[in-house]
Amino acid sequence: MGGTEPAPRSRLMDVMWAMAAAALFVLLLIEAPGELAGILVAVAALAGASQIMVPATSGNRLSLGFAVAAAVPLVMRTPGGAIDLVASGAVFVGGALVSWAIAVLRGEEAVISLAIALRRAVGAGVYAAILRYVAPTLGGWGLDPDAAELIGFTLGSVIWFLLEMFLWAFVTFGRRRISRRYLWLLAVKDWMVALSLLATGALFGFAYARVDLWAAVVVVAVPYAFAHLAFHRYQDARTTYWQTIRALSRIPEVAGLSPDGHGDRTSAMAVEVGQRLGLSPDEVEDIRFAAMMHDIGRVTLNEPNVIKMGFTEEDIARWGAEIIAESPYLDRIAHLVRQQHHPYRRPGEFKDLELPMASKVIKATSAYDHATTELGFSHLEALEVLHRGAAYDYDPDVVEALREIADANL
Amino acid sequence: MSTQRLVRIRLAVAYVAIGVIVLTALILTQSFPNVALWAAFAVPFVYLEWRAVEVNDQLMASSTIMVALTGGTIFALEGSSAALGIATIAALGPLVPRDFRERRWFQPAVNFGQLVISAGSAGLALDLLIPSGIDPGAAGNIALVVGAASVAAIVYAVLNYGQVRTIVRLAFGRRDIRPWSGMAMILVSYLVMGVLGGFLGIVYGAVGFAVLPLILVVFVAGHYTFASYGELREAHEATLRGFIKALEAKDLYTRGHTERVAYFAQLIGEDLGFRGSRLERVRVAALIHDVGKLAVPRDLIRKRGRLTEEEYGDLQAHAHVVEDILAEVEFLRPMVEIASGHHSQFDGNGYGGSGHQHGQRPAMEARILAVADAFDAMTSTRSYRMALSQDYAFDELRRNAGTQFDPHVVESLARALARTGERYGSPGFTDEEQARRMAEGRTRGRN
């Protein structure tokens, strides 16, 4: 993906941003009525936890820092019991600075990692402010103070999560050729992991404030460890599943029945086209699998009777779908592979509305890869083939998206 | 067959009766907890129980009971009856949609009774050990409450596990199952859950109702993900199985070979005491043991008579390329190694890929696979000969035990098949030459 990275900015700007954040941190630290030691411990905990990543459903990674940040306002209270916004803010900014320093030491890009760290601090600050002002207001209306605090937490964490995800989608959109709809849906997919992180933090905060540190640690550590293990196992299983699908799809390729690497290239490109077209993350995932396996039917081509009788593109699609349908979990994929040979529209007919978008994407992408590798066409010649077939063999929208992706990948 | 059914009917009736009696006695003598509080634990419990049954995982089962134990601790602290509270929650556990869909009656009936007994006893332990009305936040009381919850967890684990194992032993005639074996690990995980339940009860006592959603959210999320993970693993194996089945289905004579070898390998593995991931490794290795052939031109596989030197080299090369591809999948790497060693001999001769080292005894898993593969090869019909009888196959395996095959593994397969009562191969053919002639005669007749 060359050419899509932002232009490097001067080192001076990074240093200035970091110094401004550091000044804010010192200012908050001086203003905070709480103990200095407490704030520093919380900063260390926040920065440390931010290094522990949790694989989330979308394939993105959320950090355990979410949990610690959720606990901070509940723990940092004034002697009167109210939430101490200044101390919480100091912890958020301090944690962001330390995380940023660690990221830079690890060799990550300075501007981007500072932006990420400060974005987190802003989101957490919004959460703390909602918690600080909503809970007492609700309490003033005669609601039970615990229930008021829980409602404040729920409201604050939902807004925080949406804000964080919106900013992530916004920034990523600026950097890559992906539709907003796709990114937004992808980000929201992680709600369950985010919710368990936030609830873990809040539980710690409540238990710490009312019982003691050790009760809080036990109550939080065991359920969270269970959930953490589950998230990791799930992600590992997903990776394994994909790798196995890929390996099986390569069997016709190594047997010399299908061009080498065709499945890999088609899958990678079809995913980008699907993202560009604004399909949902689930649909894009289906495209990834179906495009990888779309030529698996070719494994039958060394059958003596196939060699004798010959075959058509439709046969390959059908044989592939039959093989894939043997696995009860891949019904959707089998359907997509079966449909992939269908033209968008036959002359004199209306377009087929039943034809899944994923199948149209696979058909066009596979043709592009075939043209550029097997037929030895150039990028422009291959696009010319697609353009000539647009509105008959290929969906014009798909061809348009594919052209943009292919141009960018040059 | 019918005596087994009779045993099952008796067990089911007895357990339902005991469950109803215990529940009635508790309802008549004990005070029911606050209904809203009860429902706050009953709903997640039922949800988790459903998911746990669908995936069937011990770790998940123990986390389910944590929900009930937390509820019990809180009921006891509030001064109502933990025994009645948990027993009624546990009684909802067997209402699993899957059992109803598949019209099972035995499991739900027996589970109802045994869960009421186990959970009721755990609740009684909580009622006895936690005095009502104490301040749960006081230092001495924390240890008391956590200790009581741990005792209750142990009581539950011993009763639940012991009963389930005994019931399986009686109802399904599984004499090899002893009620207490494998208990230590389970006790540890339940103890952790008990300690956690105790602490959660204390936090609830100190913070109040607001903390319940927070407690349950993390557990339900973890639980849900674990269940999804279990489904994904099933999907993975089903996909592997389905693909290999579909690919080999093209060849009439090897159709079903892979699945049978996987089944025999699993039987042997179970007999040798393999469990969990080690058993899975053997099973999956068996599934992929012939995958190399899928990329080999079909006429080469089905060729009658000996292959030429060149053809043989071609076959090996294709097989190794596929093995290399599968070895790129990290999860499958150890299984590919086992699979590639399945032509190794017990005495170190033979051939194979990465799993074969000349002059060395192959890994146990590869020895299992060698026996399972040879047994199925002999007892199924091939293009060049009819299926041989099971007795002939075992004579042949025993004759080569110690050189080609591991004698322990051969006997293990014999034991496992005797236990299941299955027989393979065609009983008529006890002579390899005869079976070959029959096959040739048959094809000649057809042509």
PDB file of C-alpha atoms in Angstrom, chain B residues 56-225:
ATOM      1  CA  ASN B  56     -19.539 -29.353  26.406  1.00  0.00           C
ATOM      2  CA  ASP B  57     -16.497 -28.005  28.170  1.00  0.00           C
ATOM      3  CA  GLN B  58     -15.519 -28.625  31.774  1.00  0.00           C
ATOM      4  CA  LEU B  59     -13.989 -25.196  32.324  1.00  0.00           C
ATOM      5  CA  MET B  60     -17.231 -23.590  31.226  1.00  0.00           C
ATOM      6  CA  ALA B  61     -19.272 -25.847  33.476  1.00  0.00           C
ATOM      7  CA  SER B  62     -17.287 -24.752  36.520  1.00  0.00           C
ATOM      8  CA  SER B  63     -17.770 -21.068  35.703  1.00  0.00           C
ATOM      9  CA  THR B  64     -21.502 -21.645  35.475  1.00  0.00           C
ATOM     10  CA  ILE B  65     -21.601 -22.839  39.043  1.00  0.00           C
ATOM     11  CA  MET B  66     -19.744 -19.691  40.092  1.00  0.00           C
ATOM     12  CA  VAL B  67     -22.872 -17.739  39.197  1.00  0.00           C
ATOM     13  CA  ALA B  68     -25.006 -19.968  41.395  1.00  0.00           C
ATOM     14  CA  LEU B  69     -22.473 -19.834  44.259  1.00  0.00           C
ATOM     15  CA  THR B  70     -22.283 -16.044  44.197  1.00  0.00           C
ATOM     16  CA  GLY B  71     -26.055 -16.002  44.374  1.00  0.00           C
ATOM     17  CA  GLY B  72     -26.014 -18.464  47.283  1.00  0.00           C
ATOM     18  CA  THR B  73     -23.453 -16.421  49.212  1.00  0.00           C
ATOM     19  CA  ILE B  74     -25.564 -13.308  48.768  1.00  0.00           C
ATOM     20  CA  PHE B  75     -28.780 -15.119  49.742  1.00  0.00           C
ATOM     21  CA  ALA B  76     -27.084 -16.413  52.919  1.00  0.00           C
ATOM     22  CA  LEU B  77     -25.720 -12.948  53.779  1.00  0.00           C
ATOM     23  CA  GLU B  78     -29.196 -11.453  53.329  1.00  0.00           C
ATOM     24  CA  GLY B  79     -30.620 -13.976  55.782  1.00  0.00           C
ATOM     25  CA  SER B  80     -32.678 -16.031  53.332  1.00  0.00           C
ATOM     26  CA  SER B  81     -32.052 -19.643  52.414  1.00  0.00           C
ATOM     27  CA  ALA B  82     -29.112 -20.311  50.105  1.00  0.00           C
ATOM     28  CA  ALA B  83     -30.131 -23.976  49.819  1.00  0.00           C
ATOM     29  CA  LEU B  84     -33.570 -23.143  48.435  1.00  0.00           C
ATOM     30  CA  GLY B  85     -32.209 -20.319  46.258  1.00  0.00           C
ATOM     31  CA  ILE B  86     -29.479 -22.335  44.551  1.00  0.00           C
ATOM     32  CA  ALA B  87     -31.489 -25.556  44.300  1.00  0.00           C
ATOM     33  CA  THR B  88     -34.290 -23.772  42.447  1.00  0.00           C
ATOM     34  CA  ILE B  89     -31.780 -22.051  40.146  1.00  0.00           C
ATOM     35  CA  ALA B  90     -29.982 -25.330  39.447  1.00  0.00           C
ATOM     36  CA  ALA B  91     -33.308 -27.054  38.757  1.00  0.00           C
ATOM     37  CA  LEU B  92     -33.658 -24.791  35.706  1.00  0.00           C
ATOM     38  CA  GLY B  93     -30.314 -25.987  34.330  1.00  0.00           C
ATOM     39  CA  PRO B  94     -31.566 -29.114  32.506  1.00  0.00           C
ATOM     40  CA  LEU B  95     -34.085 -27.109  30.462  1.00  0.00           C
ATOM     41  CA  VAL B  96     -31.765 -27.123  27.465  1.00  0.00           C
ATOM     42  CA  PRO B  97     -33.357 -26.476  24.043  1.00  0.00           C
ATOM     43  CA  ARG B  98     -30.977 -28.893  22.343  1.00  0.00           C
ATOM     44  CA  ASP B  99     -32.218 -31.791  24.474  1.00  0.00           C
ATOM     45  CA  PHE B 100     -35.802 -30.952  23.602  1.00  0.00           C
ATOM     46  CA  ARG B 101     -35.022 -30.606  19.932  1.00  0.00           C
ATOM     47  CA  GLU B 102     -33.341 -33.973  19.889  1.00  0.00           C
ATOM     48  CA  ARG B 103     -36.085 -35.500  22.055  1.00  0.00           C
ATOM     49  CA  ARG B 104     -33.790 -36.658  24.805  1.00  0.00           C
ATOM     50  CA  TRP B 105     -35.462 -37.547  28.060  1.00  0.00           C
ATOM     51  CA  PHE B 106     -32.803 -39.308  30.069  1.00  0.00           C
ATOM     52  CA  GLN B 107     -30.227 -36.514  30.457  1.00  0.00           C
ATOM     53  CA  PRO B 108     -32.696 -33.784  31.481  1.00  0.00           C
ATOM     54  CA  ALA B 109     -34.481 -36.034  33.984  1.00  0.00           C
ATOM     55  CA  VAL B 110     -31.331 -37.289  35.678  1.00  0.00           C
ATOM     56  CA  ASN B 111     -29.650 -33.885  35.572  1.00  0.00           C
ATOM     57  CA  PHE B 112     -32.640 -32.287  37.241  1.00  0.00           C
ATOM     58  CA  GLY B 113     -32.358 -34.617  40.246  1.00  0.00           C
ATOM     59  CA  GLN B 114     -28.593 -34.618  40.547  1.00  0.00           C
ATOM     60  CA  LEU B 115     -28.294 -30.826  40.181  1.00  0.00           C
ATOM     61  CA  VAL B 116     -30.942 -30.259  42.857  1.00  0.00           C
ATOM     62  CA  ILE B 117     -29.051 -32.576  45.202  1.00  0.00           C
ATOM     63  CA  SER B 118     -25.601 -31.094  44.484  1.00  0.00           C
ATOM     64  CA  ALA B 119     -26.675 -27.456  44.514  1.00  0.00           C
ATOM     65  CA  GLY B 120     -28.997 -27.923  47.501  1.00  0.00           C
ATOM     66  CA  SER B 121     -26.152 -29.457  49.532  1.00  0.00           C
ATOM     67  CA  ALA B 122     -23.788 -26.646  48.560  1.00  0.00           C
ATOM     68  CA  GLY B 123     -26.469 -24.155  49.615  1.00  0.00           C
ATOM     69  CA  LEU B 124     -26.897 -25.919  52.942  1.00  0.00           C
ATOM     70  CA  ALA B 125     -23.161 -25.590  53.552  1.00  0.00           C
ATOM     71  CA  LEU B 126     -23.441 -21.838  52.937  1.00  0.00           C
ATOM     72  CA  ASP B 127     -26.469 -21.538  55.235  1.00  0.00           C
ATOM     73  CA  LEU B 128     -24.687 -23.376  58.036  1.00  0.00           C
ATOM     74  CA  LEU B 129     -21.353 -21.576  57.759  1.00  0.00           C
ATOM     75  CA  ILE B 130     -22.476 -17.974  57.190  1.00  0.00           C
ATOM     76  CA  PRO B 131     -24.398 -16.459  60.097  1.00  0.00           C
ATOM     77  CA  SER B 132     -27.084 -14.114  58.786  1.00  0.00           C
ATOM     78  CA  GLY B 133     -26.788 -10.392  59.350  1.00  0.00           C
ATOM     79  CA  ILE B 134     -22.988 -10.176  59.672  1.00  0.00           C
ATOM     80  CA  ASP B 135     -21.121  -7.232  58.178  1.00  0.00           C
ATOM     81  CA  PRO B 136     -19.413  -8.743  55.139  1.00  0.00           C
ATOM     82  CA  GLY B 137     -16.834  -5.960  54.908  1.00  0.00           C
ATOM     83  CA  ALA B 138     -15.295  -6.590  58.349  1.00  0.00           C
ATOM     84  CA  ALA B 139     -11.822  -8.152  58.153  1.00  0.00           C
ATOM     85  CA  GLY B 140     -12.579 -11.415  59.981  1.00  0.00           C
ATOM     86  CA  ASN B 141     -15.819 -11.907  58.100  1.00  0.00           C
ATOM     87  CA  ILE B 142     -14.172 -11.772  54.681  1.00  0.00           C
ATOM     88  CA  ALA B 143     -12.200 -14.917  55.475  1.00  0.00           C
ATOM     89  CA  LEU B 144     -15.341 -16.534  56.877  1.00  0.00           C
ATOM     90  CA  VAL B 145     -17.471 -15.815  53.807  1.00  0.00           C
ATOM     91  CA  VAL B 146     -14.760 -16.802  51.319  1.00  0.00           C
ATOM     92  CA  GLY B 147     -14.051 -19.988  53.279  1.00  0.00           C
ATOM     93  CA  ALA B 148     -17.740 -20.896  53.341  1.00  0.00           C
ATOM     94  CA  ALA B 149     -18.095 -20.347  49.592  1.00  0.00           C
ATOM     95  CA  SER B 150     -15.031 -22.531  48.943  1.00  0.00           C
ATOM     96  CA  VAL B 151     -16.452 -25.340  51.074  1.00  0.00           C
ATOM     97  CA  ALA B 152     -19.737 -25.051  49.192  1.00  0.00           C
ATOM     98  CA  ALA B 153     -17.898 -25.215  45.846  1.00  0.00           C
ATOM     99  CA  ILE B 154     -16.076 -28.383  46.922  1.00  0.00           C
ATOM    100  CA  VAL B 155     -19.312 -29.963  48.155  1.00  0.00           C
ATOM    101  CA  TYR B 156     -20.919 -29.182  44.831  1.00  0.00           C
ATOM    102  CA  ALA B 157     -17.976 -30.469  42.786  1.00  0.00           C
ATOM    103  CA  VAL B 158     -17.713 -33.780  44.654  1.00  0.00           C
ATOM    104  CA  LEU B 159     -21.446 -34.496  44.518  1.00  0.00           C
ATOM    105  CA  ASN B 160     -21.936 -33.361  40.935  1.00  0.00           C
ATOM    106  CA  TYR B 161     -18.915 -35.073  39.431  1.00  0.00           C
ATOM    107  CA  GLY B 162     -19.323 -38.256  41.478  1.00  0.00           C
ATOM    108  CA  GLN B 163     -22.973 -38.591  40.543  1.00  0.00           C
ATOM    109  CA  VAL B 164     -22.462 -37.904  36.857  1.00  0.00           C
ATOM    110  CA  ARG B 165     -19.678 -40.471  36.573  1.00  0.00           C
ATOM    111  CA  THR B 166     -21.694 -43.068  38.493  1.00  0.00           C
ATOM    112  CA  ILE B 167     -24.766 -42.472  36.337  1.00  0.00           C
ATOM    113  CA  VAL B 168     -22.776 -42.845  33.111  1.00  0.00           C
ATOM    114  CA  ARG B 169     -21.205 -46.028  34.452  1.00  0.00           C
ATOM    115  CA  LEU B 170     -24.606 -47.514  35.316  1.00  0.00           C
ATOM    116  CA  ALA B 171     -26.738 -46.251  32.461  1.00  0.00           C
ATOM    117  CA  PHE B 172     -24.358 -46.824  29.574  1.00  0.00           C
ATOM    118  CA  GLY B 173     -22.537 -49.868  30.917  1.00  0.00           C
ATOM    119  CA  ARG B 174     -19.205 -48.071  30.872  1.00  0.00           C
ATOM    120  CA  ARG B 175     -17.324 -50.189  33.397  1.00  0.00           C
ATOM    121  CA  ASP B 176     -14.092 -48.408  32.594  1.00  0.00           C
ATOM    122  CA  ILE B 177     -15.373 -45.194  34.174  1.00  0.00           C
ATOM    123  CA  ARG B 178     -14.513 -44.854  37.844  1.00  0.00           C
ATOM    124  CA  PRO B 179     -16.435 -42.211  39.787  1.00  0.00           C
ATOM    125  CA  TRP B 180     -13.419 -40.444  41.306  1.00  0.00           C
ATOM    126  CA  SER B 181     -10.696 -40.595  38.688  1.00  0.00           C
ATOM    127  CA  GLY B 182      -9.674 -37.252  37.244  1.00  0.00           C
ATOM    128  CA  MET B 183     -11.220 -35.413  40.160  1.00  0.00           C
ATOM    129  CA  ALA B 184      -8.180 -33.424  41.330  1.00  0.00           C
ATOM    130  CA  MET B 185      -8.137 -30.946  38.442  1.00  0.00           C
ATOM    131  CA  ILE B 186     -11.846 -30.346  38.745  1.00  0.00           C
ATOM    132  CA  LEU B 187     -11.575 -29.662  42.480  1.00  0.00           C
ATOM    133  CA  VAL B 188      -8.944 -26.998  41.834  1.00  0.00           C
ATOM    134  CA  SER B 189     -11.031 -25.165  39.247  1.00  0.00           C
ATOM    135  CA  TYR B 190     -14.141 -25.311  41.435  1.00  0.00           C
ATOM    136  CA  LEU B 191     -12.129 -24.070  44.415  1.00  0.00           C
ATOM    137  CA  VAL B 192     -11.055 -21.019  42.423  1.00  0.00           C
ATOM    138  CA  MET B 193     -14.663 -20.421  41.452  1.00  0.00           C
ATOM    139  CA  GLY B 194     -15.718 -20.800  45.106  1.00  0.00           C
ATOM    140  CA  VAL B 195     -13.188 -18.227  46.327  1.00  0.00           C
ATOM    141  CA  LEU B 196     -14.336 -15.890  43.582  1.00  0.00           C
ATOM    142  CA  GLY B 197     -17.999 -16.434  44.454  1.00  0.00           C
ATOM    143  CA  GLY B 198     -17.230 -15.561  48.072  1.00  0.00           C
ATOM    144  CA  PHE B 199     -15.453 -12.325  47.170  1.00  0.00           C
ATOM    145  CA  LEU B 200     -18.180 -11.340  44.767  1.00  0.00           C
ATOM    146  CA  GLY B 201     -20.724 -11.906  47.544  1.00  0.00           C
ATOM    147  CA  ILE B 202     -18.715  -9.608  49.830  1.00  0.00           C
ATOM    148  CA  VAL B 203     -18.466  -6.884  47.209  1.00  0.00           C
ATOM    149  CA  TYR B 204     -22.185  -7.154  46.606  1.00  0.00           C
ATOM    150  CA  GLY B 205     -22.785  -6.782  50.337  1.00  0.00           C
ATOM    151  CA  ALA B 206     -20.641  -3.642  50.449  1.00  0.00           C
ATOM    152  CA  VAL B 207     -21.674  -1.968  47.193  1.00  0.00           C
ATOM    153  CA  GLY B 208     -25.201  -3.165  46.566  1.00  0.00           C
ATOM    154  CA  PHE B 209     -27.293  -4.093  43.587  1.00  0.00           C
ATOM    155  CA  ALA B 210     -25.396  -1.828  41.167  1.00  0.00           C
ATOM    156  CA  VAL B 211     -22.451  -4.198  41.104  1.00  0.00           C
ATOM    157  CA  LEU B 212     -24.391  -7.202  39.763  1.00  0.00           C
ATOM    158  CA  PRO B 213     -24.494  -6.188  36.075  1.00  0.00           C
ATOM    159  CA  LEU B 214     -20.760  -5.486  36.175  1.00  0.00           C
ATOM    160  CA  ILE B 215     -20.016  -8.915  37.630  1.00  0.00           C
ATOM    161  CA  LEU B 216     -22.186 -10.725  35.137  1.00  0.00           C
ATOM    162  CA  VAL B 217     -21.142  -8.796  32.029  1.00  0.00           C
ATOM    163  CA  VAL B 218     -17.519  -9.921  32.204  1.00  0.00           C
ATOM    164  CA  PHE B 219     -18.461 -13.527  32.803  1.00  0.00           C
ATOM    165  CA  VAL B 220     -21.073 -13.670  30.114  1.00  0.00           C
ATOM    166  CA  ALA B 221     -18.693 -12.053  27.613  1.00  0.00           C
ATOM    167  CA  GLY B 222     -15.927 -14.508  28.468  1.00  0.00           C
ATOM    168  CA  HIS B 223     -18.320 -17.384  28.414  1.00  0.00           C
ATOM    169  CA  TYR B 224     -19.856 -16.359  25.136  1.00  0.00           C
ATOM    170  CA  THR B 225     -16.434 -16.029  23.540  1.00  0.00           C
TER     171      THR B 225
END
